[in-house]
Amino acid sequence: MLALELDVLLSAIATQHRMENRAEADATAHALLTTQVPQALTSRLPCPLDDEIRAVLATSDHPLARALLAAQGRMPWGTNPVKGTPGVSSTIFSVATLMGPEGPVPSPDFRMGFFFQRPDTYYPLHNHDADETYVILAGSAIWTAGSDTRERGPGDIIHHPSLMPHAFRTGPEGIVAMWRWSGDINTRSYAFLLDPQISVA
């Protein structure tokens, strides 16, 4: 059953990417559907935040949220793929990386996966060389992208050009989002910035 659920999830991810009308999104969708998915995406023990991730996904009727919830047992939830995030506690978030140079779906040009952040928490201002796109699947957050700060919820698409400062404060449900890096996808440039909100986080 999980193999079918994974196929449905990958198809839903590709459909969502194609809705963006960005060349990098179309290329990611193509890579997802034409690259053999490794056996690494098999059933696994739940991550420590599994119950919370499932709970927020269950509040959403976004098609990709439903597909992710059905395939949750295969998702490689863990820590940020960036080596060390000293500006934020690893207990408030989890990242499932599906595509990238290190896999599990190999790609030299893109990184892509899912992001969960716990309710009523703050991920501080940061930036990186990669262009980044988020799609909110479930929950909500007050989202800062450059000079724009507003509440974001399911279906919202947020694009961060290279080096744009961004941060997010979650609401009472937390948040699950899909993310993608393109362009210069090195992780060494990931940096936390001076953040006027950090004193109230």
PDB file of N, CA and C in Angstrom, residues 6-18 29 63-65 67-68:
ATOM      1  N   LEU A   6       3.224   6.428  -2.044  1.00  0.00           N
ATOM      2  CA  LEU A   6       4.393   7.215  -2.426  1.00  0.00           C
ATOM      3  C   LEU A   6       4.270   7.704  -3.860  1.00  0.00           C
ATOM      4  N   ASP A   7       3.780   6.847  -4.759  1.00  0.00           N
ATOM      5  CA  ASP A   7       3.555   7.267  -6.145  1.00  0.00           C
ATOM      6  C   ASP A   7       2.564   8.425  -6.206  1.00  0.00           C
ATOM      7  N   VAL A   8       1.495   8.334  -5.425  1.00  0.00           N
ATOM      8  CA  VAL A   8       0.497   9.409  -5.385  1.00  0.00           C
ATOM      9  C   VAL A   8       1.129  10.696  -4.865  1.00  0.00           C
ATOM     10  N   LEU A   9       1.969  10.582  -3.841  1.00  0.00           N
ATOM     11  CA  LEU A   9       2.629  11.764  -3.288  1.00  0.00           C
ATOM     12  C   LEU A   9       3.541  12.418  -4.316  1.00  0.00           C
ATOM     13  N   LEU A  10       4.378  11.634  -4.987  1.00  0.00           N
ATOM     14  CA  LEU A  10       5.295  12.209  -5.974  1.00  0.00           C
ATOM     15  C   LEU A  10       4.527  12.873  -7.109  1.00  0.00           C
ATOM     16  N   SER A  11       3.419  12.271  -7.520  1.00  0.00           N
ATOM     17  CA  SER A  11       2.586  12.877  -8.558  1.00  0.00           C
ATOM     18  C   SER A  11       1.986  14.194  -8.077  1.00  0.00           C
ATOM     19  N   ALA A  12       1.533  14.235  -6.816  1.00  0.00           N
ATOM     20  CA  ALA A  12       0.964  15.468  -6.261  1.00  0.00           C
ATOM     21  C   ALA A  12       2.023  16.556  -6.136  1.00  0.00           C
ATOM     22  N   ILE A  13       3.249  16.179  -5.762  1.00  0.00           N
ATOM     23  CA  ILE A  13       4.344  17.155  -5.693  1.00  0.00           C
ATOM     24  C   ILE A  13       4.612  17.730  -7.075  1.00  0.00           C
ATOM     25  N   ALA A  14       4.687  16.859  -8.084  1.00  0.00           N
ATOM     26  CA  ALA A  14       4.950  17.323  -9.446  1.00  0.00           C
ATOM     27  C   ALA A  14       3.848  18.259  -9.930  1.00  0.00           C
ATOM     28  N   THR A  15       2.598  17.918  -9.640  1.00  0.00           N
ATOM     29  CA  THR A  15       1.480  18.778 -10.033  1.00  0.00           C
ATOM     30  C   THR A  15       1.595  20.151  -9.392  1.00  0.00           C
ATOM     31  N   GLN A  16       1.944  20.186  -8.111  1.00  0.00           N
ATOM     32  CA  GLN A  16       2.090  21.462  -7.417  1.00  0.00           C
ATOM     33  C   GLN A  16       3.216  22.291  -8.031  1.00  0.00           C
ATOM     34  N   HIS A  17       4.335  21.662  -8.349  1.00  0.00           N
ATOM     35  CA  HIS A  17       5.441  22.392  -8.970  1.00  0.00           C
ATOM     36  C   HIS A  17       5.020  23.004 -10.304  1.00  0.00           C
ATOM     37  N   ARG A  18       4.287  22.247 -11.089  1.00  0.00           N
ATOM     38  CA  ARG A  18       3.898  22.734 -12.417  1.00  0.00           C
ATOM     39  C   ARG A  18       2.942  23.914 -12.343  1.00  0.00           C
ATOM     40  N   ALA A  29       9.748  18.942 -11.201  1.00  0.00           N
ATOM     41  CA  ALA A  29       8.659  17.989 -11.437  1.00  0.00           C
ATOM     42  C   ALA A  29       9.106  16.887 -12.383  1.00  0.00           C
ATOM     43  N   PRO A  63      -4.628  19.172  -1.508  1.00  0.00           N
ATOM     44  CA  PRO A  63      -4.370  17.832  -2.059  1.00  0.00           C
ATOM     45  C   PRO A  63      -3.000  17.274  -1.689  1.00  0.00           C
ATOM     46  N   LEU A  64      -1.987  18.138  -1.660  1.00  0.00           N
ATOM     47  CA  LEU A  64      -0.652  17.656  -1.321  1.00  0.00           C
ATOM     48  C   LEU A  64      -0.537  17.326   0.166  1.00  0.00           C
ATOM     49  N   ALA A  65      -1.264  18.051   1.009  1.00  0.00           N
ATOM     50  CA  ALA A  65      -1.284  17.716   2.437  1.00  0.00           C
ATOM     51  C   ALA A  65      -1.891  16.334   2.649  1.00  0.00           C
ATOM     52  N   ALA A  67      -1.982  13.875   0.461  1.00  0.00           N
ATOM     53  CA  ALA A  67      -1.062  12.871  -0.078  1.00  0.00           C
ATOM     54  C   ALA A  67       0.121  12.652   0.860  1.00  0.00           C
ATOM     55  N   LEU A  68       0.619  13.731   1.457  1.00  0.00           N
ATOM     56  CA  LEU A  68       1.730  13.603   2.399  1.00  0.00           C
ATOM     57  C   LEU A  68       1.307  12.830   3.644  1.00  0.00           C
TER      58      LEU A  68
END
